mmCIF file of C-alpha atoms in Angstrom:
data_model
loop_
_atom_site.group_PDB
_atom_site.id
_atom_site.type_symbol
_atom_site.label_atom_id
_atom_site.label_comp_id
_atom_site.label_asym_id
_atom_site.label_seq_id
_atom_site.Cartn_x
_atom_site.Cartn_y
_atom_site.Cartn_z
ATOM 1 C CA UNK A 1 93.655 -16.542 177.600
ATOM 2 C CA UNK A 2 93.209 -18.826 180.825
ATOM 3 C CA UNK A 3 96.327 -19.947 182.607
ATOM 4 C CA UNK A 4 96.925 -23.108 184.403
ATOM 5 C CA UNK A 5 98.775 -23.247 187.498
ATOM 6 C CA UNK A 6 99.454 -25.906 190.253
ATOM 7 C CA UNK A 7 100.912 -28.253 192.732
ATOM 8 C CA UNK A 8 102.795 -31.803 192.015
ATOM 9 C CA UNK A 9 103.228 -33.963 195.032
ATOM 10 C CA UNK A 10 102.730 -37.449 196.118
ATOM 11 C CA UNK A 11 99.533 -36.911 198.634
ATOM 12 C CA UNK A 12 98.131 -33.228 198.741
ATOM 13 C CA UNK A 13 95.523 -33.595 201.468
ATOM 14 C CA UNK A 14 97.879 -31.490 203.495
ATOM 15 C CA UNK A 15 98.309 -28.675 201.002
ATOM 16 C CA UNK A 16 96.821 -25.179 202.094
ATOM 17 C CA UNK A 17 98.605 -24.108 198.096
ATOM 18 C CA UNK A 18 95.293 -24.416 196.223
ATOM 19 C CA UNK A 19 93.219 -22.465 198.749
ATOM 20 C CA UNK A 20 96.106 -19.669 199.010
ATOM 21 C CA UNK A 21 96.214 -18.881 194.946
ATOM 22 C CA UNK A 22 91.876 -18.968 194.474
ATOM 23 C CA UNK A 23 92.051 -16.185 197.153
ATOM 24 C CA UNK A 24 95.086 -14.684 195.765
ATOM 25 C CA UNK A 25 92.767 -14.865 192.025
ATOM 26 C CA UNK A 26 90.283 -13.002 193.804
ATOM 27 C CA UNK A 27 91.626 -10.922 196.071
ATOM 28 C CA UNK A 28 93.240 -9.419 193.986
ATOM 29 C CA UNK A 29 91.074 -9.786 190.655
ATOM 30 C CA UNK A 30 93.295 -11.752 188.785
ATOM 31 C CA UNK A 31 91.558 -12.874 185.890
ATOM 32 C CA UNK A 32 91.564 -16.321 184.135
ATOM 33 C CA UNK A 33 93.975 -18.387 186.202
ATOM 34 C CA UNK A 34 93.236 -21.244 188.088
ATOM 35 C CA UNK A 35 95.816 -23.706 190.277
ATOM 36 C CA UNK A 36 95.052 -27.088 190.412
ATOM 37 C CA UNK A 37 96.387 -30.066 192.708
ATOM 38 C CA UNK A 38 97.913 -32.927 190.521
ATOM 39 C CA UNK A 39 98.669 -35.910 192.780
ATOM 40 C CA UNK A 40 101.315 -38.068 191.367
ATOM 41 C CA UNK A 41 101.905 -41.767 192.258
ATOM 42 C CA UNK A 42 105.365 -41.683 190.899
ATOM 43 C CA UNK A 43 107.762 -38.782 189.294
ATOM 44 C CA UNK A 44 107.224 -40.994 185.789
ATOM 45 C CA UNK A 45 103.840 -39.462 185.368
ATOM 46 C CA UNK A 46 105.239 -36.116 185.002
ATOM 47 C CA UNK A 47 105.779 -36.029 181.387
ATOM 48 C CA UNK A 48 102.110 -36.892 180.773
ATOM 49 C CA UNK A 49 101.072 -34.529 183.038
ATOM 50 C CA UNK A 50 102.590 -31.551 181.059
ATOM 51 C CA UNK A 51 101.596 -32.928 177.741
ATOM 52 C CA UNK A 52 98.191 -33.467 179.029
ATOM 53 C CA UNK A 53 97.658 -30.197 180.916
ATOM 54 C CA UNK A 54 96.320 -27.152 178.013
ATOM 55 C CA UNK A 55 97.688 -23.668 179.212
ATOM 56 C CA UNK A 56 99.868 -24.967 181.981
ATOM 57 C CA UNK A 57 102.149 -22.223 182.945
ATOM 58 C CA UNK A 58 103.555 -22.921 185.999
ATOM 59 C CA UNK A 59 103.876 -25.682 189.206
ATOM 60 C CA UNK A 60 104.789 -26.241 192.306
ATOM 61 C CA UNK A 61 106.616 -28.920 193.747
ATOM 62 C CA UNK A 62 106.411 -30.803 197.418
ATOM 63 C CA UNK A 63 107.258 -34.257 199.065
ATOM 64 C CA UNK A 64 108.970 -36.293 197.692
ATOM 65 C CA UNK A 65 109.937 -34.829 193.752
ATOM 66 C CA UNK A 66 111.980 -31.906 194.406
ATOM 67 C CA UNK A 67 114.878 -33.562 193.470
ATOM 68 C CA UNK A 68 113.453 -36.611 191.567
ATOM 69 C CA UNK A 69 112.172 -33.933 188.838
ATOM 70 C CA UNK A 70 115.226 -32.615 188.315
ATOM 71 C CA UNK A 71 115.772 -34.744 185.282
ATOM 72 C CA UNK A 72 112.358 -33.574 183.603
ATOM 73 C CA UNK A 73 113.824 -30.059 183.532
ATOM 74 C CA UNK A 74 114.946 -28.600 180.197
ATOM 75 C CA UNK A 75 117.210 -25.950 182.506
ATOM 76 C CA UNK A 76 117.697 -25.153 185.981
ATOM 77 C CA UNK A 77 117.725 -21.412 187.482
ATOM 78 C CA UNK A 78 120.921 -20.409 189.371
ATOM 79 C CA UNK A 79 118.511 -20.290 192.486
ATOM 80 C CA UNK A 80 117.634 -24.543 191.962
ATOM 81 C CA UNK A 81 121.428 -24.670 190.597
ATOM 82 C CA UNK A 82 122.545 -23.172 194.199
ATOM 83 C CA UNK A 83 119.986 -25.391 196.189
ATOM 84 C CA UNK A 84 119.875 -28.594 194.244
ATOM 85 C CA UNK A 85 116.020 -28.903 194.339
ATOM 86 C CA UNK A 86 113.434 -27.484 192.706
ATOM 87 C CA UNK A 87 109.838 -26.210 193.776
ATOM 88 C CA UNK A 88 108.821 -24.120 191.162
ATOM 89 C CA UNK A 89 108.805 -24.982 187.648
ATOM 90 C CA UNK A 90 108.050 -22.247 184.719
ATOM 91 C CA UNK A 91 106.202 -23.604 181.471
ATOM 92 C CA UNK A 92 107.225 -22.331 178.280
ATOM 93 C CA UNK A 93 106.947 -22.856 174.705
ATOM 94 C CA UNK A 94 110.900 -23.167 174.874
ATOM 95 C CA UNK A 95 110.562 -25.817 177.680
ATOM 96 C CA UNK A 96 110.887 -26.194 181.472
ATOM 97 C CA UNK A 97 112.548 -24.427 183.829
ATOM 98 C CA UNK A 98 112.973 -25.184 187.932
ATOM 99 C CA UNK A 99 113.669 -22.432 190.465
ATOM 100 C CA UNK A 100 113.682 -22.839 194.391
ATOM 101 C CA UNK A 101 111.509 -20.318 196.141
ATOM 102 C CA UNK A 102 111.925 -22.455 199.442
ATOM 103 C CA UNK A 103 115.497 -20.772 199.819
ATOM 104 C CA UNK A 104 113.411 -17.206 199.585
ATOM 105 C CA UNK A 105 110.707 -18.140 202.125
ATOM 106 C CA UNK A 106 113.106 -20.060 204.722
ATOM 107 C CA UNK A 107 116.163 -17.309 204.543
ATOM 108 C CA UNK A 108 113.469 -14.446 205.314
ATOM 109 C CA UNK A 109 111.257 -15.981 207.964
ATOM 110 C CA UNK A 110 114.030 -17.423 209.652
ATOM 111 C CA UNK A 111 115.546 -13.880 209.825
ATOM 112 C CA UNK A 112 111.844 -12.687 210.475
ATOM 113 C CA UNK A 113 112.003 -14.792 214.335
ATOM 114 C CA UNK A 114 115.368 -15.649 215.349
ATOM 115 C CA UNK A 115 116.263 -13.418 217.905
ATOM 116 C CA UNK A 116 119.265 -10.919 218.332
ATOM 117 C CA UNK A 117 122.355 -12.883 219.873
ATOM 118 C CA UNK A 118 125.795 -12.059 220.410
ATOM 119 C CA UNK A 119 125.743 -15.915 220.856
ATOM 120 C CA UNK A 120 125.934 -17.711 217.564
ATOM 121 C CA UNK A 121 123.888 -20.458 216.834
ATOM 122 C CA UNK A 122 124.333 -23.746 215.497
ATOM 123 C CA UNK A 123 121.726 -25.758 214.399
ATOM 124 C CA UNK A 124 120.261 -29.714 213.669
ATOM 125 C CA UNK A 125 118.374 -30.206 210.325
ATOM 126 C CA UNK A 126 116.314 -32.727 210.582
ATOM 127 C CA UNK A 127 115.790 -35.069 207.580
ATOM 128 C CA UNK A 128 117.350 -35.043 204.398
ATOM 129 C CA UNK A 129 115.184 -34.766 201.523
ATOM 130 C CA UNK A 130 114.686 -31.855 198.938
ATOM 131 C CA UNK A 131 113.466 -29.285 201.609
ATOM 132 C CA UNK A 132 116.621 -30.005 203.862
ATOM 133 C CA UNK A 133 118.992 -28.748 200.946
ATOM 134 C CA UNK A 134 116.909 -25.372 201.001
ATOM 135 C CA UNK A 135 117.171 -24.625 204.683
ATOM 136 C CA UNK A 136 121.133 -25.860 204.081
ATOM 137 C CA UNK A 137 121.528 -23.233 202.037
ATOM 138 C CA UNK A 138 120.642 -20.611 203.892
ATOM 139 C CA UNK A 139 122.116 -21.642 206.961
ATOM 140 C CA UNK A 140 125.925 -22.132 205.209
ATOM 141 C CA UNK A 141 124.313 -18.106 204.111
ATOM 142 C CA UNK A 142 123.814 -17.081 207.313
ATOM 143 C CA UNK A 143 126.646 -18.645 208.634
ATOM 144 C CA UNK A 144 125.128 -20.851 211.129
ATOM 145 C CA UNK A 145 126.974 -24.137 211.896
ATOM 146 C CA UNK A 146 124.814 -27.283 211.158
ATOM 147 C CA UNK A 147 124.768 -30.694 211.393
ATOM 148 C CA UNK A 148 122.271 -33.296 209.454
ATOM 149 C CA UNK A 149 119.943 -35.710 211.419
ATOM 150 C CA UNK A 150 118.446 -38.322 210.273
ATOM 151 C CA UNK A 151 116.992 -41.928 210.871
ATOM 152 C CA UNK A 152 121.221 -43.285 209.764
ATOM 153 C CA UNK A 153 123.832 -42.036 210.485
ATOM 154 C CA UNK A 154 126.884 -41.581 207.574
ATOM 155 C CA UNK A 155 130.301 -39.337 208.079
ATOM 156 C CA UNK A 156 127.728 -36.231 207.726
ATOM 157 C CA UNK A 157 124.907 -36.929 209.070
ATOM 158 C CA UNK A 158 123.893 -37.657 213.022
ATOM 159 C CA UNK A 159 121.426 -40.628 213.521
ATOM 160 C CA UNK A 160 118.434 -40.179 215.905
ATOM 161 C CA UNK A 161 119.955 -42.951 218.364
ATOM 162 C CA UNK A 162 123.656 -41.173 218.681
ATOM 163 C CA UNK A 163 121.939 -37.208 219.348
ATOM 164 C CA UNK A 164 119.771 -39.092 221.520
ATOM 165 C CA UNK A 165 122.674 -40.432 223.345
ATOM 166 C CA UNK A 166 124.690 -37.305 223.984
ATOM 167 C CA UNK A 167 122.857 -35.028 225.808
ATOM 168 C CA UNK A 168 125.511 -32.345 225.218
ATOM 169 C CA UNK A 169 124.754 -32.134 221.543
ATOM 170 C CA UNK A 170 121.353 -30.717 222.810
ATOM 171 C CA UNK A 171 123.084 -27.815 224.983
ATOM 172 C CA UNK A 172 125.532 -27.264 221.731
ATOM 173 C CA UNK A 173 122.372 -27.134 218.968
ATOM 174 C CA UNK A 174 120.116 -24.551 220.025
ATOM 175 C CA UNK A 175 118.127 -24.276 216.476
ATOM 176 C CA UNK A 176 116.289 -27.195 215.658
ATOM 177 C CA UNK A 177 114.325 -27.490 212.028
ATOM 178 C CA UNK A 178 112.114 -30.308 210.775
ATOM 179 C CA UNK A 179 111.694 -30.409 207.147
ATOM 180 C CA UNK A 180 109.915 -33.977 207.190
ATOM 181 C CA UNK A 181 106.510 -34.564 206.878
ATOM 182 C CA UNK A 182 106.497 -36.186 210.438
ATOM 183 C CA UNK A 183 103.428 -34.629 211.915
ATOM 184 C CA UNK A 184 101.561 -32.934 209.251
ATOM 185 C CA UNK A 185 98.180 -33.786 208.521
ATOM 186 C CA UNK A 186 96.916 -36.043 208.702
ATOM 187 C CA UNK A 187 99.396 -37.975 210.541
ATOM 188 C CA UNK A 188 99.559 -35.355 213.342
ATOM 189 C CA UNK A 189 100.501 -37.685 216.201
ATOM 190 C CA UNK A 190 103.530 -38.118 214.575
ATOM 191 C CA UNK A 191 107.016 -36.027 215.506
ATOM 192 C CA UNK A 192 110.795 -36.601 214.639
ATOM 193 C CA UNK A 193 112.398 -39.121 217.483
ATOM 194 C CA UNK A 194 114.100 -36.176 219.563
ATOM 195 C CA UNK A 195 114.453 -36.911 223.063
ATOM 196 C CA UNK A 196 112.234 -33.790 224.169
ATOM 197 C CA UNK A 197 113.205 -34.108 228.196
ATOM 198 C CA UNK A 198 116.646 -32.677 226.875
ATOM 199 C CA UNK A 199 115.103 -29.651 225.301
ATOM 200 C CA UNK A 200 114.986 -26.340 227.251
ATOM 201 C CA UNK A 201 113.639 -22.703 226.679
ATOM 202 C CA UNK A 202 116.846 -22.148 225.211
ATOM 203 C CA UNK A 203 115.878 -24.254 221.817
ATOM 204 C CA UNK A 204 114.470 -22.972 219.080
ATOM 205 C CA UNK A 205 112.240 -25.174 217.051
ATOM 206 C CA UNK A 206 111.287 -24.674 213.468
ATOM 207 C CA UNK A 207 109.018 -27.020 212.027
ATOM 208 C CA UNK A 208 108.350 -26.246 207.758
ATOM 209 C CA UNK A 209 105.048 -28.218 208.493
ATOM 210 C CA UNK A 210 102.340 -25.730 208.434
ATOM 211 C CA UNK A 211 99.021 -28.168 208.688
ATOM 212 C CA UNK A 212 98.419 -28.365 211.629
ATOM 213 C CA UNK A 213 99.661 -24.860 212.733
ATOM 214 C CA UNK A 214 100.825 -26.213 215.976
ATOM 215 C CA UNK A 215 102.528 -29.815 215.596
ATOM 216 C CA UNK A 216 103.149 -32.401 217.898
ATOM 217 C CA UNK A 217 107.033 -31.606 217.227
ATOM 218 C CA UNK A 218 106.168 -27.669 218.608
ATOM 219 C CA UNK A 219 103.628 -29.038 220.835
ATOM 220 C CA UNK A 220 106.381 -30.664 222.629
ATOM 221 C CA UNK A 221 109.004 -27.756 222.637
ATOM 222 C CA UNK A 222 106.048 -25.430 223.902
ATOM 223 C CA UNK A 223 105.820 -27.746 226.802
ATOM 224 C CA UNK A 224 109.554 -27.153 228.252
ATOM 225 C CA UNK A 225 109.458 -23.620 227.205
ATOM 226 C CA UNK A 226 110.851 -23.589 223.901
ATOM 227 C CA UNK A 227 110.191 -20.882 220.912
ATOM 228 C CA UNK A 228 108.702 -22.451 218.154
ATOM 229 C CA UNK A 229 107.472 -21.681 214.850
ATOM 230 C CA UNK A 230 105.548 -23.445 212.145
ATOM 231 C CA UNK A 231 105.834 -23.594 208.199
ATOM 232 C CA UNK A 232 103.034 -21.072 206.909
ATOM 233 C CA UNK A 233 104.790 -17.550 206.950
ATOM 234 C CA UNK A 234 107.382 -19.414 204.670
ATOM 235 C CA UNK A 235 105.227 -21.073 202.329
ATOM 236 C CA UNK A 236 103.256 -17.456 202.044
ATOM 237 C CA UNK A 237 106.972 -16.217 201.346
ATOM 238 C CA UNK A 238 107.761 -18.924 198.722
ATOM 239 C CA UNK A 239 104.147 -18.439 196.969
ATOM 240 C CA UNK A 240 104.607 -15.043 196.098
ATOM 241 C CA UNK A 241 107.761 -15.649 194.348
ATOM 242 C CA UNK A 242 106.516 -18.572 192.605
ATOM 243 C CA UNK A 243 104.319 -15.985 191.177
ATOM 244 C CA UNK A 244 106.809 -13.715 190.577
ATOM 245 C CA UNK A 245 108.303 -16.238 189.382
ATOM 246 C CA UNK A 246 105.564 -17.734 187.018
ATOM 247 C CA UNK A 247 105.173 -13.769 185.764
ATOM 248 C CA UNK A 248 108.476 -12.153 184.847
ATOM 249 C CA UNK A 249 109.255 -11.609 181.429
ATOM 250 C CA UNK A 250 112.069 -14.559 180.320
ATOM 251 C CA UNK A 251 115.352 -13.303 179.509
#
């Protein structure tokens, strides 16, 4: 029996997902499966999608519908429950059911590189869509003090022009993570509006984008001495549990 796996997304030119399953498939023999890339102009076309799709069994999520399918779902995992977004999505005759593997792949490549400290970190998320609630997650798990960033500001969350303006927020926030698309391909002269002069090789910049491998964002870090790290060990992390995922037996 063939099974039908894939990706659900807005624009997937940037998507490495495809490419990582086919030489998952045969790497590792793994016969009759394929994972497609279904580019969606708007969440609406979802439904069809599934109805559409023989032997779908299983589907990623990106920018911008991992919390605009929530309402598609027939039941939501305690892991999508805990993050409020979802970017894996089981298919079964009993219906559809979202999980979060982002909260996996963040949680152990951010353990994976952030150095030992007796100093604790606190750190700016910037951006505030469905990948944002994923890294929120496991920073209020790691207990690492946060603070939202974003192009307005609200009683939670920083705007660009008021971090920009107090240079002291930049010596308080030492962890920086982007989890907007600002900079991936192919926009890649893109970055968030930091003001880099007032980062040092004390900061530590995370960028989920993983095409290109180095982005303007960790381009400019690297410049002043900063650690950075790009998106890719995560969305390795996050693809093997969607497989997992997409595997285990349903209880």
């Amino acid at each position: 029996m063939h099974r039908v796996f894939g990706l659900i997304g807005k624009t997937l030119k940037h998507s490495f997902s495809k490419k990582y399953f086919e030489a998952k498939f045969q790497t590792e023999n793994i016969q009759n499966c394929s994972y497609e890339l279904f580019e969606l102009s708007d969440i609406s076309a979802f439904e069809n999608l599934v109805s559409s799709t023989k032997d779908l069994r299983g589907l990623n999520v990106t920018i911008p519908y991992k919390t605009e399918i929530l309402p598609y779902l027939n039941r939501l995992d305690t892991s999508a429950q805990k993050v409020g977004a979802v970017n894996v999505i089981k298919v079964e005759d009993q219906g559809l059911t979202g999980y979060n593997s982002d909260y996996y792949g963040f949680l152990e490549s951010l353990r994976n590189w952030l150095p030992e400290s007796n100093q604790p970190f606190k750190a700016l998320i910037l951006g505030t869509g469905g990948a944002s609630k994923a890294v929120q997650a496991v920073l209020i798990d790691l207990n690492i003090e946060y603070n939202f960033v974003s192009r307005t500001s609200s009683e939670e969350i920083l705007s660009y022009d008021e971090l920009n303006s107090n240079p002291q927020l930049y010596k308080e926030y030492s962890l920086i993570i982007n989890t907007t698309p600002l900079g991936m391909f192919p926009d890649t002269n893109t970055s968030p509006a930091l003001n880099y002069d007032l980062l040092t090789s004390d900061h530590l910049l995370y960028d989920l984008v993983y095409n290109p491998e180095e982005t303007l964002f960790m381009q400019k870090g690297l410049n002043v001495g900063s650690k950075v790290k790009n998106g890719l060990e995560m969305l390795h992390l996050q693809a093997e549990k969607s497989w997992e995922i997409w595997n285990q037996e349903s209880t």
